[in-house]
Each structure stands twice: as structure tokens, then as C-alpha cells.
Short mmCIF file of C-alpha atoms in Angstrom, two decimals:
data_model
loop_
_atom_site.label_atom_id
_atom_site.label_comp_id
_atom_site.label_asym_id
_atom_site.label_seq_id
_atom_site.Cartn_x
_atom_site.Cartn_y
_atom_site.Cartn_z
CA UNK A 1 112.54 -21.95 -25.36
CA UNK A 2 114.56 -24.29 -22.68
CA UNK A 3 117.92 -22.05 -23.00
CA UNK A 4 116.01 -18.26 -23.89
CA UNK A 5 116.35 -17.76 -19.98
CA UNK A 6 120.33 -18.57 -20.02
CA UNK A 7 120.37 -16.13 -22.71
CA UNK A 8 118.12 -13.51 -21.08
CA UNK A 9 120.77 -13.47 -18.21
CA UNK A 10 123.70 -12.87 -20.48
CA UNK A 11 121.83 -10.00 -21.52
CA UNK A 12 121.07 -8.68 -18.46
CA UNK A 13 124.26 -9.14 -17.21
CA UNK A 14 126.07 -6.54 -19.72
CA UNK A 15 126.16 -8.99 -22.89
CA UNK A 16 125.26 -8.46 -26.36
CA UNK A 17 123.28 -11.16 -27.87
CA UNK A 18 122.72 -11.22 -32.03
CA UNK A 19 120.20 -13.48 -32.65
CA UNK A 20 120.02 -14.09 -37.08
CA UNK A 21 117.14 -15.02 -39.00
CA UNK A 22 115.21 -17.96 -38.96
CA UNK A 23 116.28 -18.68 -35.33
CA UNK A 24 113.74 -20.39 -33.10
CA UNK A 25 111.84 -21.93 -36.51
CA UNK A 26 112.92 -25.34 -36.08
CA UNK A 27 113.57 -28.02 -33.14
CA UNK A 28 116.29 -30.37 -32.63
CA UNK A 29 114.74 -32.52 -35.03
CA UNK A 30 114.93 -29.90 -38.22
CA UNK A 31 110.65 -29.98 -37.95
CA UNK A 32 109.52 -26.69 -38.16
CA UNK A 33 108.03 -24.85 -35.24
CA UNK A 34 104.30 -23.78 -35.40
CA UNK A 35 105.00 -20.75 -33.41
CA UNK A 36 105.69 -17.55 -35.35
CA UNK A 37 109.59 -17.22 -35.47
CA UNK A 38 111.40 -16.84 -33.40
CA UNK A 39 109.50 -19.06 -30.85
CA UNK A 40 107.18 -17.81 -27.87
CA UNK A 41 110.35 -16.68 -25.53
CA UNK A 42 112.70 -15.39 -27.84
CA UNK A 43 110.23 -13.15 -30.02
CA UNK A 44 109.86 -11.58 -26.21
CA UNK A 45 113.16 -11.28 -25.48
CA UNK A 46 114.12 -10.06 -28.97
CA UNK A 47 110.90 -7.89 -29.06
CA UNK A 48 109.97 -8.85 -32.72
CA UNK A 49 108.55 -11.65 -34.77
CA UNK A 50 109.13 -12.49 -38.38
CA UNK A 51 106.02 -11.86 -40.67
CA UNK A 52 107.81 -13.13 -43.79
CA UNK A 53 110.72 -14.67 -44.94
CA UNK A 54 112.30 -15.58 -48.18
CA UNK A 55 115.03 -16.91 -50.14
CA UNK A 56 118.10 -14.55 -51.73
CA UNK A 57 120.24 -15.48 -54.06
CA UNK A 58 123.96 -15.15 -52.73
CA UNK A 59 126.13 -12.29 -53.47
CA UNK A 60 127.68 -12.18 -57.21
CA UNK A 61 125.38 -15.57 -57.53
CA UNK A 62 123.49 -16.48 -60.56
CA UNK A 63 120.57 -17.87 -59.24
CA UNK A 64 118.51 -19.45 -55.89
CA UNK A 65 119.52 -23.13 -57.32
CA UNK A 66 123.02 -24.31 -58.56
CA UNK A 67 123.45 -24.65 -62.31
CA UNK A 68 124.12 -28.20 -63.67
CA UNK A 69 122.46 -30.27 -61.13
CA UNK A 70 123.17 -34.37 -61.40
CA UNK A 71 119.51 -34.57 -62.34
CA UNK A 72 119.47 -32.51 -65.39
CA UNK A 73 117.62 -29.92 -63.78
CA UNK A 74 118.08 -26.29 -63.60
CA UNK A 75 120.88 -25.61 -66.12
CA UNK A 76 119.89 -23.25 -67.98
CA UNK A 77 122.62 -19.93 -67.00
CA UNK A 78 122.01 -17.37 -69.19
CA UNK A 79 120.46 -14.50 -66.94
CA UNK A 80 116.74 -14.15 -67.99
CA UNK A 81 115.22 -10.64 -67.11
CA UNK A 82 112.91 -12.09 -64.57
CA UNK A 83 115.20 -14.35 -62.70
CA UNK A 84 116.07 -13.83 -59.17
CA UNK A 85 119.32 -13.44 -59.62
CA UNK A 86 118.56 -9.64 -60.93
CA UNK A 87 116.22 -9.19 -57.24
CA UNK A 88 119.11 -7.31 -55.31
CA UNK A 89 117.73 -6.60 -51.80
CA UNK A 90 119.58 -4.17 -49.97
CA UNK A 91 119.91 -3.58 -46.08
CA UNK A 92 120.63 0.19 -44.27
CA UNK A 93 121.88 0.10 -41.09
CA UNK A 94 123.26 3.52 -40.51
CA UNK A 95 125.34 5.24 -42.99
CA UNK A 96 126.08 1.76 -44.18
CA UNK A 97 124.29 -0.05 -46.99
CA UNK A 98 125.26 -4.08 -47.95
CA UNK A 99 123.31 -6.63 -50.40
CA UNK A 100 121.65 -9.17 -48.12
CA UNK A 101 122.25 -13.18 -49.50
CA UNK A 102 120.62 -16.24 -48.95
CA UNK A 103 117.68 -14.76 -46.63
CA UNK A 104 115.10 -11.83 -45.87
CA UNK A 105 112.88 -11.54 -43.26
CA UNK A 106 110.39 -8.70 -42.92
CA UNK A 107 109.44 -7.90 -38.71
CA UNK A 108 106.85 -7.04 -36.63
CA UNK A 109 108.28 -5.05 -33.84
CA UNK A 110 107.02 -4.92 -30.48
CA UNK A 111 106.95 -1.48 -28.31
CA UNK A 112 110.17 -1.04 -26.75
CA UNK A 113 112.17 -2.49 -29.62
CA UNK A 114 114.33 0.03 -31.74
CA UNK A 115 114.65 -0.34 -35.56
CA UNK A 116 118.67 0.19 -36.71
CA UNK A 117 118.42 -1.33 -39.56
CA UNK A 118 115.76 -1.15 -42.75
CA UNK A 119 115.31 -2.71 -45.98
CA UNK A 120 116.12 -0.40 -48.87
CA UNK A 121 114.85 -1.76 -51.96
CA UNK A 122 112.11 -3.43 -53.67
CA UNK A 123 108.64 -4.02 -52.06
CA UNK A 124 110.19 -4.24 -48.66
CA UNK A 125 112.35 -0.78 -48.77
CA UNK A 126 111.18 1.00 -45.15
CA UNK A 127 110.38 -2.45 -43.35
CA UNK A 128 112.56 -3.13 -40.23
CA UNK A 129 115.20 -5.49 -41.32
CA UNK A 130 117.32 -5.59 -37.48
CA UNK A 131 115.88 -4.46 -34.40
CA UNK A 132 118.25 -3.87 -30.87
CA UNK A 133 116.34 -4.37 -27.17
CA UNK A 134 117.78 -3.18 -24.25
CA UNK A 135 117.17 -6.01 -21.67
CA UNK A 136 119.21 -5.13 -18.49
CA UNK A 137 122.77 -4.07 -18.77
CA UNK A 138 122.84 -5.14 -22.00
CA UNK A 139 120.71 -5.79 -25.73
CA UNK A 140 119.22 -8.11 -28.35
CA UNK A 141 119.84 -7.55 -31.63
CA UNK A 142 117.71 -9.21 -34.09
CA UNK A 143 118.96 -9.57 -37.58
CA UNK A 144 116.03 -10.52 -40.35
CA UNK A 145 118.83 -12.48 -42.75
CA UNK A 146 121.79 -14.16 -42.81
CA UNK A 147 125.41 -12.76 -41.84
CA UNK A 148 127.54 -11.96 -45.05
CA UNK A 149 131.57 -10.72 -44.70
CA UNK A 150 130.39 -7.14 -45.85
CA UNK A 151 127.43 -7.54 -43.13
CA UNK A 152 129.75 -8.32 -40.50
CA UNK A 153 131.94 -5.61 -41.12
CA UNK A 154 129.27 -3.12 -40.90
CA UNK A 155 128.06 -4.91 -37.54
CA UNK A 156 131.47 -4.67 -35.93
CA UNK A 157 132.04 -0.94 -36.74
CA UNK A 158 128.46 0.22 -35.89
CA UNK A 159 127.04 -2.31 -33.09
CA UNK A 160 129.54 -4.37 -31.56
CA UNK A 161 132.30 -1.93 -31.19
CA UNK A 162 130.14 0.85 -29.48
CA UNK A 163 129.26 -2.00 -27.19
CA UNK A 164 133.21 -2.73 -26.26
CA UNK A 165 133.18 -5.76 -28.29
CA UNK A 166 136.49 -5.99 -30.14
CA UNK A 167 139.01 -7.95 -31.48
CA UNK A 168 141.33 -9.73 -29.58
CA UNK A 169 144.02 -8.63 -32.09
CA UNK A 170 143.57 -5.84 -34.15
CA UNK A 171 144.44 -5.66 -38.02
CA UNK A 172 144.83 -9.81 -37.47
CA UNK A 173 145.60 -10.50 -41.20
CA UNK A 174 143.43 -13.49 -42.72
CA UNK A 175 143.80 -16.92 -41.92
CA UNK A 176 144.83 -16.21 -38.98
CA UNK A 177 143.16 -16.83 -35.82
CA UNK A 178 142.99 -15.82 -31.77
CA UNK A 179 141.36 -17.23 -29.07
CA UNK A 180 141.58 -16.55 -25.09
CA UNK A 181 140.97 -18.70 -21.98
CA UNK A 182 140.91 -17.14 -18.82
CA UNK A 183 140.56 -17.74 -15.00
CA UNK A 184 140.53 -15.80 -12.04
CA UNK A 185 144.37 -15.70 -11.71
CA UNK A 186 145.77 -16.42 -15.50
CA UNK A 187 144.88 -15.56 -19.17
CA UNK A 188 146.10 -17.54 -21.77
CA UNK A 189 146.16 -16.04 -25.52
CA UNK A 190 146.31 -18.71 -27.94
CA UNK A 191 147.14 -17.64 -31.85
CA UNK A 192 146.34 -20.07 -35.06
CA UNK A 193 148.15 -19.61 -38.50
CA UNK A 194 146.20 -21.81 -40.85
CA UNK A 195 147.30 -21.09 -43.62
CA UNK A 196 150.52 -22.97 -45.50
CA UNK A 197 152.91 -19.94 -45.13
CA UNK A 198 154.18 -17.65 -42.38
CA UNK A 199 151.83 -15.04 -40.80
CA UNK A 200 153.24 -11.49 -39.50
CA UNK A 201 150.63 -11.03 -36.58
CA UNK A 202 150.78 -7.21 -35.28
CA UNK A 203 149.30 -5.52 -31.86
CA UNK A 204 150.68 -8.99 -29.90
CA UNK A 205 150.23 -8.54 -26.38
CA UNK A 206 153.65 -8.98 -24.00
CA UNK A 207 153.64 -12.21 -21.93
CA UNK A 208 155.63 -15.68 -22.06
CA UNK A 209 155.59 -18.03 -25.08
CA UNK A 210 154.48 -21.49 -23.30
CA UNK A 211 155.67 -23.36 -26.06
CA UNK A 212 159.19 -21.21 -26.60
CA UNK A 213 159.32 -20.25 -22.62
CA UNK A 214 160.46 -17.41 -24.07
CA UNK A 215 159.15 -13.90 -22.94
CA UNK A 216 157.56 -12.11 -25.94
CA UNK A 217 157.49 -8.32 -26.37
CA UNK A 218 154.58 -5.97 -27.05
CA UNK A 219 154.90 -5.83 -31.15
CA UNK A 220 154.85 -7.89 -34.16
CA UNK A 221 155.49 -11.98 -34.36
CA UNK A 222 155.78 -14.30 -37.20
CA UNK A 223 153.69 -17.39 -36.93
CA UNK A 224 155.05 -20.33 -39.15
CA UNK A 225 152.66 -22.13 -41.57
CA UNK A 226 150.43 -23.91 -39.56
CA UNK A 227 151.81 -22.76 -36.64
CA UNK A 228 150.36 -21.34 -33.46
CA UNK A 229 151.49 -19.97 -30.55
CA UNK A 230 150.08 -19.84 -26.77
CA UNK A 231 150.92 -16.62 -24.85
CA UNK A 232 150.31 -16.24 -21.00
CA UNK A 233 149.64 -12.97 -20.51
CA UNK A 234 151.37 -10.43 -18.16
#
């Protein structure tokens, strides 16, 4: 509850805040919260709480447990027809439809609060699965499981982008990453290649290479296998 009111004013202020599930059920010291998740000041700010939660098995997994455990328990892997690895629980959030892992969560919502996402199978198809709240300039979105790459796709395409979040890079290819630091008179791009070969990077901004002190055009640039480069911007 200390830092809800930090996040409030982010909020209010134009930002987006996504708050994921099981958020707010546990203090600093992993014991679990009596309040109903997510806490007394963030179930008001994100205008839900969570009225049940359970485990998934992850995507293409087998299972809620790994096989072959150093106990001798649990591995058994042929697929029995009751195990929950067969319990596919999938999540609608517009024209968009993805196979939540790990986590569901199944919410109350408070007046106020708008549904964009649902469950869409099993016993909880119809049951708000991610909620959005429109707290000053800008909203809380609460998401009842846990992010997935297919999940995040559909969130940056049908929340985040209509909100003016985007990448600092577009079509950055994998293993490749950008960051920016900024002040009131200079912006500094920096771009990681972790990976152990070259990286074309497209859509580069023009500025001047700090580490070249070269001035780089508006285009493509090859970063070198664990490489990076830091670009002040014009």
C-alpha cells in the first residue's frame, strides 16, 4: 500500500500502469497478505479484486509439476485424460484470443471499471479476465494471469499502442535490445546486441555515435556480437 499513491500519480499524470496477477498478495517477506488481492489501495485504484486464482500449466507443458523430480516423485509423463495438462484456458481480449500459462484469476469488478478482456473456456468462459480504469489522464489495467510472449503481443497491438506506448525501435530483431536516458537538454539512445553474432538493427534514429564520434544516419546499423552502441540524439 506504501507506493499505490506514487503509482496513482503516474496514472493521473498520463501513464499507463499494468498491474499482473497475484500483485499485492504478498509482503516483502513472501507471507501472504490477508487482504483480498490486490491489497486495500490497489484493488481501488485498479477497481477489481481477485475472487479466485489458480495454477496453469505452461504453454506446450506437460503438466503443473516437472517430470523426474530428485525425489522420485511425479514422473509419471504419459498424458492421462484427466491431467491438467489437457485444461487449456483461453483469454479474449478483442479480436485476439491466447492460452493463458502458469496463472488464472477470476475478478470482481468494481463500478467504473471496464472489462477488455474475458475468459473463454471452461467453467470460467464470460468471467472478466483484465479490466482497464481510467484514473486521471491516464489507466489501470489489471491483468488476472501471468504475461506470456503471445500475451504481450496482443497487449502491445491492442492496449499499449492506442495509448502511444511504442517501441523505441521498431521491427528490433531478437536479442537485441534499446534503452533511452534523457534530460532536459540531451537524449541518449543506448542499443545492446546480446547475442554472439552481428545484429542488423533498422529504423536507427540520426545522432552521433559516442563511442565512434562518428555521426550516424537515419537507417540501418550493424551491431557486432556483443556489441552495443550509445547514440546522442539530434
Amino acid at each position: 500500500d506504501a507506493w499505490t499513491a506514487r503509482i496513482e500519480a503516474f496514472a493521473k499524470a498520463g501513464g499507463t500502469v499494468i498491474v499482473g496477477g497475484r500483485t499485492g498478495s504478498r509482503d516483502v517477506n513472501n507471507h501472504v497478505i490477508r487482504d483480498t488481492s490486490p491489497g486495500k489501495t490497489l484493488s481501488v485504484l485498479a477497481g477489481v479484486t481477485v475472487e479466485e486464482f489458480g495454477r496453469l500449466t505452461p504453454v506446450d507443458g506437460d503438466g503443473l509439476f516437472a517430470h523426474g523430480g530428485r525425489f522420485g516423485t511425479n514422473t509419471v509423463r504419459k498424458k492421462l485424460p484427466a491431467t491438467s495438462a489437457n485444461r487449456q484456458y483461453l483469454l479474449k481480449i478483442g479480436n485476439a484470443q491466447v492460452t493463458a500459462a502458469h496463472l488464472y484469476e477470476l475478478l470482481n469488478v468494481a463500478p467504473g471499471t471496464e472489462v477488455i478482456g474475458s475468459w473463454a473456456s471452461r467453467f470460467a468462459e464470460g468471467q472478466a479476465a483484465m479490466t482497464s480504469r481510467k484514473v486521471g489522464k491516464g489507466n489501470v489495467i489489471y491483468l488476472g494471469t501471468y504475461l506470456s510472449d503471445a500475451l504481450v503481443e496482443v497487449l502491445a497491438d491492442q492496449v499499449l499502442a492506442p495509448a502511444g506506448i511504442v517501441p523505441l525501435i521498431a521491427d528490433m530483431p531478437a536479442g537485441v535490445e534499446a534503452t533511452i536516458r534523457e534530460s532536459k537538454d540531451r537524449r541518449l539512445l543506448f542499443i545492446l546486441n546480446t547475442l554472439g553474432e552481428p545484429a542488423d538493427v533498422p529504423n536507427i534514429p540520426k545522432g552521433t555515435d559516442l563511442l565512434g564520434d562518428a555521426q550516424v544516419k537515419a537507417g540501418r546499423m550493424r551491431i557486432p556480437a556483443y556489441g552495443c552502441s550509445i547514440i546522442e540524439l539530434a
